[in-house]
Amino acid sequence: MNGKQHSESKKAIIDITDFNVPMIWRFFQSAYREGYDEIKIIYDNNKKSYEGVYNYYTSQFAYARMGEKPKQQPAIEMIQELVNRFIGVAIIDHGDNYCTIKEMGDVSSKEFDNSLRRIFLLLQELFETVMDFVKNNEVDDINICKKLHSMDLNVDRFIDYCCRINNRINDSTFQKNKPIMFSTLFLLELLGDEFKYIGTHLAASKKNIAEILPFAEKVKDHFDMYYKLFYKFDRSLAIQFGKNDFDIYNEHFKWKDSKNKDANSIRRHFMQISKFIFCLTELRIEMEF
């Protein structure tokens, strides 16, 4: 992809007073993705502490059930933690009830291409890590959940960065596939989220879940096929992909009467991943026309 940046400077002000952590995330993430050069965050000085910004819902529910308490921190530390999660921006000024975040460098189409490739590699790594956990029957450990959440967080960083670049670059060659690319990034993000849910099930499981390994391997092969198609579209591989999708459905329904509830829960998430992969491939086919 080639392209040049919008030249005009964009500034945003976000007042996070009365926001909970998920809303702080969504507002800042939206301004970042939209390509704002400068974001000023205003907060309530009377509020002495905020919960940590990472894995909020998991901390409130899954981690809490496993005995962990959410951490608390001052506003500026919470915002610093938030900003550190996003590529290419930093806090450059702060006062009694505000801080200012600015872009620290230019974005380019080359960075988009490199970051998109990194997303694919990180997702492949997530597949392999989960399959190793399953193969070795590593369950009943909160650290499994934390590791997969940390890996998915890195996927999200690059997805947000690609969205930011996609909004900043503006010329005819880059413009053609912009809507498809936004949809692709959104689905890749949802696909990555499924590994967090799998991690929660693995961390809470008390049973051997090795029976799902063949199905997990088949879904990973499905993703690898999509990855190849994305970068080098091939009709024969697309035909093979269609057959593989049918095989995945057959394999999934073979296990519908399994009594292993933990394995069934994880299998359902792999099935959802396969559906996201099919939708992603549909978008890639659209890019051929």
PDB file of C-alpha atoms in Angstrom:
ATOM      1  CA  MET A   1       0.000   0.000   0.000  1.00  0.00           C
ATOM      2  CA  ASN A   2       1.240   3.449  -0.827  1.00  0.00           C
ATOM      3  CA  GLY A   3       0.055   6.822   0.318  1.00  0.00           C
ATOM      4  CA  LYS A   4       0.604  10.196   1.888  1.00  0.00           C
ATOM      5  CA  GLN A   5      -0.659  11.666   5.139  1.00  0.00           C
ATOM      6  CA  HIS A   6      -3.343  14.242   5.692  1.00  0.00           C
ATOM      7  CA  SER A   7      -1.373  17.450   6.285  1.00  0.00           C
ATOM      8  CA  GLU A   8      -3.771  19.229   8.659  1.00  0.00           C
ATOM      9  CA  SER A   9      -3.274  18.909  12.421  1.00  0.00           C
ATOM     10  CA  LYS A  10      -6.166  17.393  14.400  1.00  0.00           C
ATOM     11  CA  LYS A  11      -6.764  17.985  18.120  1.00  0.00           C
ATOM     12  CA  ALA A  12      -9.285  16.398  20.480  1.00  0.00           C
ATOM     13  CA  ILE A  13     -10.353  17.022  24.084  1.00  0.00           C
ATOM     14  CA  ILE A  14     -11.771  14.144  26.144  1.00  0.00           C
ATOM     15  CA  ASP A  15     -13.311  14.783  29.569  1.00  0.00           C
ATOM     16  CA  ILE A  16     -13.252  11.427  31.409  1.00  0.00           C
ATOM     17  CA  THR A  17     -15.114  12.682  34.497  1.00  0.00           C
ATOM     18  CA  ASP A  18     -17.564   9.953  35.633  1.00  0.00           C
ATOM     19  CA  PHE A  19     -16.277   7.503  32.991  1.00  0.00           C
ATOM     20  CA  ASN A  20     -15.564   3.932  34.014  1.00  0.00           C
ATOM     21  CA  VAL A  21     -12.463   2.243  32.618  1.00  0.00           C
ATOM     22  CA  PRO A  22     -14.106   0.696  29.515  1.00  0.00           C
ATOM     23  CA  MET A  23     -15.477   4.111  28.486  1.00  0.00           C
ATOM     24  CA  ILE A  24     -12.078   5.765  28.990  1.00  0.00           C
ATOM     25  CA  TRP A  25     -10.655   3.102  26.688  1.00  0.00           C
ATOM     26  CA  ARG A  26     -13.293   3.577  24.010  1.00  0.00           C
ATOM     27  CA  PHE A  27     -13.044   7.357  23.871  1.00  0.00           C
ATOM     28  CA  PHE A  28      -9.244   7.449  23.755  1.00  0.00           C
ATOM     29  CA  GLN A  29      -9.044   4.525  21.336  1.00  0.00           C
ATOM     30  CA  SER A  30     -11.542   6.206  19.000  1.00  0.00           C
ATOM     31  CA  ALA A  31      -9.593   9.481  18.892  1.00  0.00           C
ATOM     32  CA  TYR A  32      -6.349   7.556  18.364  1.00  0.00           C
ATOM     33  CA  ARG A  33      -7.781   5.433  15.562  1.00  0.00           C
ATOM     34  CA  GLU A  34      -9.234   8.515  13.878  1.00  0.00           C
ATOM     35  CA  GLY A  35      -5.691   9.860  13.597  1.00  0.00           C
ATOM     36  CA  TYR A  36      -5.706  12.826  15.994  1.00  0.00           C
ATOM     37  CA  ASP A  37      -2.228  14.340  16.454  1.00  0.00           C
ATOM     38  CA  GLU A  38      -3.001  15.712  19.916  1.00  0.00           C
ATOM     39  CA  ILE A  39      -5.423  14.434  22.555  1.00  0.00           C
ATOM     40  CA  LYS A  40      -6.049  16.325  25.792  1.00  0.00           C
ATOM     41  CA  ILE A  41      -7.569  14.286  28.627  1.00  0.00           C
ATOM     42  CA  ILE A  42      -9.362  16.128  31.441  1.00  0.00           C
ATOM     43  CA  TYR A  43     -10.055  14.253  34.675  1.00  0.00           C
ATOM     44  CA  ASP A  44     -11.643  14.879  38.087  1.00  0.00           C
ATOM     45  CA  ASN A  45      -9.030  15.838  40.698  1.00  0.00           C
ATOM     46  CA  ASN A  46     -11.369  14.721  43.467  1.00  0.00           C
ATOM     47  CA  LYS A  47     -11.253  11.134  42.275  1.00  0.00           C
ATOM     48  CA  LYS A  48      -8.177   9.734  44.008  1.00  0.00           C
ATOM     49  CA  SER A  49      -7.883   6.353  42.317  1.00  0.00           C
ATOM     50  CA  TYR A  50      -8.799   4.438  39.184  1.00  0.00           C
ATOM     51  CA  GLU A  51      -8.730   0.746  38.439  1.00  0.00           C
ATOM     52  CA  GLY A  52      -6.045  -0.594  36.114  1.00  0.00           C
ATOM     53  CA  VAL A  53      -6.810  -0.194  32.429  1.00  0.00           C
ATOM     54  CA  TYR A  54      -5.751  -3.672  31.298  1.00  0.00           C
ATOM     55  CA  ASN A  55      -8.115  -6.662  31.140  1.00  0.00           C
ATOM     56  CA  TYR A  56     -10.823  -4.735  32.985  1.00  0.00           C
ATOM     57  CA  TYR A  57     -13.684  -7.174  32.563  1.00  0.00           C
ATOM     58  CA  THR A  58     -11.461 -10.194  33.168  1.00  0.00           C
ATOM     59  CA  SER A  59     -10.119  -8.571  36.341  1.00  0.00           C
ATOM     60  CA  GLN A  60     -13.673  -7.893  37.513  1.00  0.00           C
ATOM     61  CA  PHE A  61     -14.955 -11.393  36.828  1.00  0.00           C
ATOM     62  CA  ALA A  62     -12.544 -14.203  35.843  1.00  0.00           C
ATOM     63  CA  TYR A  63      -9.520 -13.015  37.863  1.00  0.00           C
ATOM     64  CA  ALA A  64     -11.754 -12.126  40.816  1.00  0.00           C
ATOM     65  CA  ARG A  65     -13.133 -15.680  40.864  1.00  0.00           C
ATOM     66  CA  MET A  66      -9.536 -16.905  40.933  1.00  0.00           C
ATOM     67  CA  GLY A  67      -8.767 -14.785  44.002  1.00  0.00           C
ATOM     68  CA  GLU A  68      -7.164 -11.627  42.560  1.00  0.00           C
ATOM     69  CA  LYS A  69      -8.204  -8.087  43.472  1.00  0.00           C
ATOM     70  CA  PRO A  70      -8.194  -5.270  40.876  1.00  0.00           C
ATOM     71  CA  LYS A  71      -5.379  -2.788  41.456  1.00  0.00           C
ATOM     72  CA  GLN A  72      -6.012   0.897  42.128  1.00  0.00           C
ATOM     73  CA  GLN A  73      -3.863   3.826  40.928  1.00  0.00           C
ATOM     74  CA  PRO A  74      -3.898   7.651  40.622  1.00  0.00           C
ATOM     75  CA  ALA A  75      -5.361   9.208  37.476  1.00  0.00           C
ATOM     76  CA  ILE A  76      -2.032  10.140  35.874  1.00  0.00           C
ATOM     77  CA  GLU A  77      -0.646   6.619  36.386  1.00  0.00           C
ATOM     78  CA  MET A  78      -3.795   5.119  34.901  1.00  0.00           C
ATOM     79  CA  ILE A  79      -3.559   7.433  31.875  1.00  0.00           C
ATOM     80  CA  GLN A  80       0.157   6.695  31.471  1.00  0.00           C
ATOM     81  CA  GLU A  81      -0.626   2.974  31.479  1.00  0.00           C
ATOM     82  CA  LEU A  82      -3.324   3.581  28.886  1.00  0.00           C
ATOM     83  CA  VAL A  83      -1.107   5.664  26.588  1.00  0.00           C
ATOM     84  CA  ASN A  84       1.740   3.137  26.790  1.00  0.00           C
ATOM     85  CA  ARG A  85      -0.555   0.607  25.134  1.00  0.00           C
ATOM     86  CA  PHE A  86      -0.770   2.716  21.923  1.00  0.00           C
ATOM     87  CA  ILE A  87       1.999   2.929  19.329  1.00  0.00           C
ATOM     88  CA  GLY A  88       3.555   6.277  18.382  1.00  0.00           C
ATOM     89  CA  VAL A  89       2.070   8.582  21.050  1.00  0.00           C
ATOM     90  CA  ALA A  90       3.232   9.846  24.450  1.00  0.00           C
ATOM     91  CA  ILE A  91       2.241  12.205  27.270  1.00  0.00           C
ATOM     92  CA  ILE A  92       4.100  15.486  26.714  1.00  0.00           C
ATOM     93  CA  ASP A  93       2.433  17.680  29.359  1.00  0.00           C
ATOM     94  CA  HIS A  94       0.212  17.375  32.429  1.00  0.00           C
ATOM     95  CA  GLY A  95      -1.272  19.649  35.088  1.00  0.00           C
ATOM     96  CA  ASP A  96      -3.651  19.441  38.044  1.00  0.00           C
ATOM     97  CA  ASN A  97      -6.552  17.924  36.145  1.00  0.00           C
ATOM     98  CA  TYR A  98      -5.352  17.246  32.616  1.00  0.00           C
ATOM     99  CA  CYS A  99      -2.659  15.696  30.467  1.00  0.00           C
ATOM    100  CA  THR A 100      -1.789  16.145  26.804  1.00  0.00           C
ATOM    101  CA  ILE A 101      -0.846  13.265  24.516  1.00  0.00           C
ATOM    102  CA  LYS A 102       0.870  13.902  21.191  1.00  0.00           C
ATOM    103  CA  GLU A 103       2.017  11.900  18.216  1.00  0.00           C
ATOM    104  CA  MET A 104       5.774  11.309  18.333  1.00  0.00           C
ATOM    105  CA  GLY A 105       6.475  10.536  14.669  1.00  0.00           C
ATOM    106  CA  ASP A 106       4.998  10.327  11.177  1.00  0.00           C
ATOM    107  CA  VAL A 107       2.960   7.376   9.947  1.00  0.00           C
ATOM    108  CA  SER A 108       3.510   5.756   6.560  1.00  0.00           C
ATOM    109  CA  SER A 109       2.101   3.058   4.315  1.00  0.00           C
ATOM    110  CA  LYS A 110       5.227   0.974   4.948  1.00  0.00           C
ATOM    111  CA  GLU A 111       4.454   0.996   8.676  1.00  0.00           C
ATOM    112  CA  PHE A 112       0.934  -0.154   7.841  1.00  0.00           C
ATOM    113  CA  ASP A 113       2.234  -3.101   5.825  1.00  0.00           C
ATOM    114  CA  ASN A 114       4.752  -4.077   8.515  1.00  0.00           C
ATOM    115  CA  SER A 115       2.171  -3.782  11.296  1.00  0.00           C
ATOM    116  CA  LEU A 116      -0.436  -5.799   9.398  1.00  0.00           C
ATOM    117  CA  ARG A 117       2.092  -8.568   8.805  1.00  0.00           C
ATOM    118  CA  ARG A 118       2.915  -8.477  12.507  1.00  0.00           C
ATOM    119  CA  ILE A 119      -0.769  -9.005  13.360  1.00  0.00           C
ATOM    120  CA  PHE A 120      -0.834 -12.212  11.313  1.00  0.00           C
ATOM    121  CA  LEU A 121       2.350 -13.493  12.953  1.00  0.00           C
ATOM    122  CA  LEU A 122       1.053 -12.716  16.449  1.00  0.00           C
ATOM    123  CA  LEU A 123      -2.190 -14.564  15.729  1.00  0.00           C
ATOM    124  CA  GLN A 124      -0.227 -17.574  14.506  1.00  0.00           C
ATOM    125  CA  GLU A 125       1.752 -17.430  17.737  1.00  0.00           C
ATOM    126  CA  LEU A 126      -1.497 -17.384  19.731  1.00  0.00           C
ATOM    127  CA  PHE A 127      -2.680 -20.508  17.904  1.00  0.00           C
ATOM    128  CA  GLU A 128       0.582 -22.299  18.650  1.00  0.00           C
ATOM    129  CA  THR A 129       0.618 -21.257  22.310  1.00  0.00           C
ATOM    130  CA  VAL A 130      -2.950 -22.461  22.906  1.00  0.00           C
ATOM    131  CA  MET A 131      -2.257 -25.729  21.113  1.00  0.00           C
ATOM    132  CA  ASP A 132       0.805 -26.294  23.314  1.00  0.00           C
ATOM    133  CA  PHE A 133      -1.342 -25.732  26.412  1.00  0.00           C
ATOM    134  CA  VAL A 134      -3.896 -28.239  25.111  1.00  0.00           C
ATOM    135  CA  LYS A 135      -1.278 -30.774  24.020  1.00  0.00           C
ATOM    136  CA  ASN A 136       0.417 -30.694  27.421  1.00  0.00           C
ATOM    137  CA  ASN A 137      -2.919 -30.503  29.262  1.00  0.00           C
ATOM    138  CA  GLU A 138      -1.869 -27.283  31.001  1.00  0.00           C
ATOM    139  CA  VAL A 139      -5.017 -26.145  32.799  1.00  0.00           C
ATOM    140  CA  ASP A 140      -6.188 -24.752  36.153  1.00  0.00           C
ATOM    141  CA  ASP A 141      -3.646 -21.914  36.276  1.00  0.00           C
ATOM    142  CA  ILE A 142      -4.428 -18.188  36.200  1.00  0.00           C
ATOM    143  CA  ASN A 143      -1.076 -17.535  34.475  1.00  0.00           C
ATOM    144  CA  ILE A 144      -2.393 -19.252  31.326  1.00  0.00           C
ATOM    145  CA  CYS A 145      -5.145 -16.657  31.144  1.00  0.00           C
ATOM    146  CA  LYS A 146      -2.712 -13.807  31.794  1.00  0.00           C
ATOM    147  CA  LYS A 147      -0.251 -14.963  29.138  1.00  0.00           C
ATOM    148  CA  LEU A 148      -2.895 -15.219  26.423  1.00  0.00           C
ATOM    149  CA  HIS A 149      -4.400 -11.862  27.418  1.00  0.00           C
ATOM    150  CA  SER A 150      -0.979 -10.240  27.182  1.00  0.00           C
ATOM    151  CA  MET A 151      -0.393 -11.725  23.730  1.00  0.00           C
ATOM    152  CA  ASP A 152      -3.808 -10.581  22.516  1.00  0.00           C
ATOM    153  CA  LEU A 153      -3.112  -7.093  23.858  1.00  0.00           C
ATOM    154  CA  ASN A 154      -0.169  -6.900  21.468  1.00  0.00           C
ATOM    155  CA  VAL A 155      -2.446  -7.894  18.583  1.00  0.00           C
ATOM    156  CA  ASP A 156      -4.818  -5.079  19.547  1.00  0.00           C
ATOM    157  CA  ARG A 157      -1.949  -2.547  19.658  1.00  0.00           C
ATOM    158  CA  PHE A 158      -1.066  -3.202  16.037  1.00  0.00           C
ATOM    159  CA  ILE A 159      -4.711  -3.303  14.937  1.00  0.00           C
ATOM    160  CA  ASP A 160      -5.293   0.142  16.461  1.00  0.00           C
ATOM    161  CA  TYR A 161      -2.108   1.408  14.810  1.00  0.00           C
ATOM    162  CA  CYS A 162      -3.203   0.079  11.408  1.00  0.00           C
ATOM    163  CA  CYS A 163      -6.605   1.760  11.849  1.00  0.00           C
ATOM    164  CA  ARG A 164      -4.825   5.015  12.692  1.00  0.00           C
ATOM    165  CA  ILE A 165      -2.635   4.827   9.591  1.00  0.00           C
ATOM    166  CA  ASN A 166      -5.602   3.819   7.439  1.00  0.00           C
ATOM    167  CA  ASN A 167      -7.362   7.017   8.527  1.00  0.00           C
ATOM    168  CA  ARG A 168      -4.277   9.179   8.012  1.00  0.00           C
ATOM    169  CA  ILE A 169      -3.162   8.053   4.559  1.00  0.00           C
ATOM    170  CA  ASN A 170      -5.095   9.642   1.716  1.00  0.00           C
ATOM    171  CA  ASP A 171      -4.477   8.941  -1.949  1.00  0.00           C
ATOM    172  CA  SER A 172      -6.129   6.923  -4.696  1.00  0.00           C
ATOM    173  CA  THR A 173      -4.055   3.736  -4.361  1.00  0.00           C
ATOM    174  CA  PHE A 174      -4.576   3.519  -0.598  1.00  0.00           C
ATOM    175  CA  GLN A 175      -8.195   4.649  -0.792  1.00  0.00           C
ATOM    176  CA  LYS A 176      -9.521   1.771  -2.923  1.00  0.00           C
ATOM    177  CA  ASN A 177      -9.516  -0.909  -0.217  1.00  0.00           C
ATOM    178  CA  LYS A 178      -9.993   1.295   2.858  1.00  0.00           C
ATOM    179  CA  PRO A 179     -13.495   0.060   3.789  1.00  0.00           C
ATOM    180  CA  ILE A 180     -12.493  -3.583   3.275  1.00  0.00           C
ATOM    181  CA  MET A 181      -9.330  -3.062   5.299  1.00  0.00           C
ATOM    182  CA  PHE A 182     -11.224  -1.551   8.233  1.00  0.00           C
ATOM    183  CA  SER A 183     -13.571  -4.551   8.199  1.00  0.00           C
ATOM    184  CA  THR A 184     -10.594  -6.915   8.004  1.00  0.00           C
ATOM    185  CA  LEU A 185      -8.918  -5.284  10.988  1.00  0.00           C
ATOM    186  CA  PHE A 186     -12.157  -5.399  12.983  1.00  0.00           C
ATOM    187  CA  LEU A 187     -12.578  -9.135  12.332  1.00  0.00           C
ATOM    188  CA  LEU A 188      -8.921  -9.843  13.132  1.00  0.00           C
ATOM    189  CA  GLU A 189      -9.462  -8.083  16.460  1.00  0.00           C
ATOM    190  CA  LEU A 190     -12.532 -10.213  17.222  1.00  0.00           C
ATOM    191  CA  LEU A 191     -10.635 -13.342  16.202  1.00  0.00           C
ATOM    192  CA  GLY A 192      -7.818 -12.484  18.611  1.00  0.00           C
ATOM    193  CA  ASP A 193     -10.320 -11.875  21.413  1.00  0.00           C
ATOM    194  CA  GLU A 194     -11.451 -15.501  21.158  1.00  0.00           C
ATOM    195  CA  PHE A 195      -8.042 -16.585  22.479  1.00  0.00           C
ATOM    196  CA  LYS A 196      -8.680 -14.552  25.634  1.00  0.00           C
ATOM    197  CA  TYR A 197     -11.893 -16.481  26.175  1.00  0.00           C
ATOM    198  CA  ILE A 198     -10.112 -19.770  25.518  1.00  0.00           C
ATOM    199  CA  GLY A 199      -7.486 -18.708  28.070  1.00  0.00           C
ATOM    200  CA  THR A 200     -10.185 -18.093  30.675  1.00  0.00           C
ATOM    201  CA  HIS A 201     -11.586 -21.597  30.100  1.00  0.00           C
ATOM    202  CA  LEU A 202      -8.123 -23.184  30.248  1.00  0.00           C
ATOM    203  CA  ALA A 203      -7.298 -21.357  33.479  1.00  0.00           C
ATOM    204  CA  ALA A 204     -10.526 -22.519  35.126  1.00  0.00           C
ATOM    205  CA  SER A 205     -10.602 -26.073  33.747  1.00  0.00           C
ATOM    206  CA  LYS A 206     -10.122 -29.076  36.026  1.00  0.00           C
ATOM    207  CA  LYS A 207     -10.351 -31.695  33.268  1.00  0.00           C
ATOM    208  CA  ASN A 208      -8.159 -33.110  30.522  1.00  0.00           C
ATOM    209  CA  ILE A 209      -9.085 -31.242  27.350  1.00  0.00           C
ATOM    210  CA  ALA A 210      -6.638 -32.943  24.943  1.00  0.00           C
ATOM    211  CA  GLU A 211      -9.539 -34.258  22.828  1.00  0.00           C
ATOM    212  CA  ILE A 212      -9.896 -30.843  21.152  1.00  0.00           C
ATOM    213  CA  LEU A 213      -6.333 -30.809  19.751  1.00  0.00           C
ATOM    214  CA  PRO A 214      -7.183 -32.246  16.277  1.00  0.00           C
ATOM    215  CA  PHE A 215      -9.977 -29.696  15.883  1.00  0.00           C
ATOM    216  CA  ALA A 216      -7.705 -26.844  17.006  1.00  0.00           C
ATOM    217  CA  GLU A 217      -5.068 -27.940  14.481  1.00  0.00           C
ATOM    218  CA  LYS A 218      -7.649 -27.978  11.691  1.00  0.00           C
ATOM    219  CA  VAL A 219      -8.757 -24.428  12.543  1.00  0.00           C
ATOM    220  CA  LYS A 220      -5.131 -23.268  12.628  1.00  0.00           C
ATOM    221  CA  ASP A 221      -4.602 -24.764   9.151  1.00  0.00           C
ATOM    222  CA  HIS A 222      -7.692 -22.798   8.079  1.00  0.00           C
ATOM    223  CA  PHE A 223      -6.102 -19.572   9.321  1.00  0.00           C
ATOM    224  CA  ASP A 224      -2.792 -20.390   7.621  1.00  0.00           C
ATOM    225  CA  MET A 225      -4.649 -20.867   4.324  1.00  0.00           C
ATOM    226  CA  TYR A 226      -6.324 -17.490   4.734  1.00  0.00           C
ATOM    227  CA  TYR A 227      -2.955 -15.893   5.531  1.00  0.00           C
ATOM    228  CA  LYS A 228      -1.516 -17.249   2.274  1.00  0.00           C
ATOM    229  CA  LEU A 229      -4.574 -16.148   0.315  1.00  0.00           C
ATOM    230  CA  PHE A 230      -4.394 -12.663   1.764  1.00  0.00           C
ATOM    231  CA  TYR A 231      -0.894 -12.011   0.458  1.00  0.00           C
ATOM    232  CA  LYS A 232      -1.046 -14.118  -2.717  1.00  0.00           C
ATOM    233  CA  PHE A 233      -4.541 -14.892  -3.913  1.00  0.00           C
ATOM    234  CA  ASP A 234      -4.814 -18.245  -5.653  1.00  0.00           C
ATOM    235  CA  ARG A 235      -7.971 -19.846  -7.043  1.00  0.00           C
ATOM    236  CA  SER A 236      -6.944 -23.435  -6.301  1.00  0.00           C
ATOM    237  CA  LEU A 237      -6.126 -22.521  -2.692  1.00  0.00           C
ATOM    238  CA  ALA A 238      -9.505 -20.777  -2.393  1.00  0.00           C
ATOM    239  CA  ILE A 239     -11.200 -24.018  -3.529  1.00  0.00           C
ATOM    240  CA  GLN A 240      -9.196 -25.966  -0.953  1.00  0.00           C
ATOM    241  CA  PHE A 241     -10.182 -23.408   1.686  1.00  0.00           C
ATOM    242  CA  GLY A 242     -13.877 -23.969   0.905  1.00  0.00           C
ATOM    243  CA  LYS A 243     -13.492 -27.731   1.348  1.00  0.00           C
ATOM    244  CA  ASN A 244     -11.617 -27.217   4.600  1.00  0.00           C
ATOM    245  CA  ASP A 245     -14.406 -25.009   5.932  1.00  0.00           C
ATOM    246  CA  PHE A 246     -16.924 -27.807   5.282  1.00  0.00           C
ATOM    247  CA  ASP A 247     -14.632 -30.320   7.040  1.00  0.00           C
ATOM    248  CA  ILE A 248     -14.436 -28.054  10.101  1.00  0.00           C
ATOM    249  CA  TYR A 249     -18.227 -27.992  10.395  1.00  0.00           C
ATOM    250  CA  ASN A 250     -18.367 -31.784  10.107  1.00  0.00           C
ATOM    251  CA  GLU A 251     -15.675 -32.212  12.748  1.00  0.00           C
ATOM    252  CA  HIS A 252     -17.370 -29.773  15.108  1.00  0.00           C
ATOM    253  CA  PHE A 253     -20.724 -31.572  15.006  1.00  0.00           C
ATOM    254  CA  LYS A 254     -19.090 -34.964  15.568  1.00  0.00           C
ATOM    255  CA  TRP A 255     -18.327 -33.813  19.101  1.00  0.00           C
ATOM    256  CA  LYS A 256     -21.714 -32.279  19.929  1.00  0.00           C
ATOM    257  CA  ASP A 257     -22.535 -35.113  22.378  1.00  0.00           C
ATOM    258  CA  SER A 258     -19.222 -34.967  24.249  1.00  0.00           C
ATOM    259  CA  LYS A 259     -19.645 -34.972  28.050  1.00  0.00           C
ATOM    260  CA  ASN A 260     -16.484 -32.916  28.589  1.00  0.00           C
ATOM    261  CA  LYS A 261     -17.955 -29.453  29.219  1.00  0.00           C
ATOM    262  CA  ASP A 262     -14.573 -27.709  29.432  1.00  0.00           C
ATOM    263  CA  ALA A 263     -13.470 -29.148  26.080  1.00  0.00           C
ATOM    264  CA  ASN A 264     -16.833 -28.252  24.533  1.00  0.00           C
ATOM    265  CA  SER A 265     -16.527 -24.635  25.682  1.00  0.00           C
ATOM    266  CA  ILE A 266     -13.080 -24.304  24.130  1.00  0.00           C
ATOM    267  CA  ARG A 267     -14.199 -26.074  20.949  1.00  0.00           C
ATOM    268  CA  ARG A 268     -17.023 -23.561  20.517  1.00  0.00           C
ATOM    269  CA  HIS A 269     -14.506 -20.715  20.599  1.00  0.00           C
ATOM    270  CA  PHE A 270     -12.379 -22.428  17.952  1.00  0.00           C
ATOM    271  CA  MET A 271     -15.530 -22.841  15.874  1.00  0.00           C
ATOM    272  CA  GLN A 272     -16.195 -19.114  16.231  1.00  0.00           C
ATOM    273  CA  ILE A 273     -12.624 -18.440  15.119  1.00  0.00           C
ATOM    274  CA  SER A 274     -13.248 -20.533  11.989  1.00  0.00           C
ATOM    275  CA  LYS A 275     -16.332 -18.419  11.220  1.00  0.00           C
ATOM    276  CA  PHE A 276     -14.304 -15.223  11.533  1.00  0.00           C
ATOM    277  CA  ILE A 277     -11.697 -16.731   9.193  1.00  0.00           C
ATOM    278  CA  PHE A 278     -14.384 -17.471   6.608  1.00  0.00           C
ATOM    279  CA  CYS A 279     -15.661 -13.871   6.810  1.00  0.00           C
ATOM    280  CA  LEU A 280     -12.099 -12.578   6.458  1.00  0.00           C
ATOM    281  CA  THR A 281     -11.613 -14.698   3.354  1.00  0.00           C
ATOM    282  CA  GLU A 282     -14.845 -13.319   1.905  1.00  0.00           C
ATOM    283  CA  LEU A 283     -13.407  -9.805   2.307  1.00  0.00           C
ATOM    284  CA  ARG A 284     -10.165 -10.894   0.645  1.00  0.00           C
ATOM    285  CA  ILE A 285     -12.092 -12.302  -2.322  1.00  0.00           C
ATOM    286  CA  GLU A 286     -13.874  -8.954  -2.627  1.00  0.00           C
ATOM    287  CA  MET A 287     -10.488  -7.253  -3.016  1.00  0.00           C
ATOM    288  CA  GLU A 288     -10.022  -9.182  -6.279  1.00  0.00           C
ATOM    289  CA  PHE A 289     -12.878  -7.264  -7.935  1.00  0.00           C
TER     290      PHE A 289
END
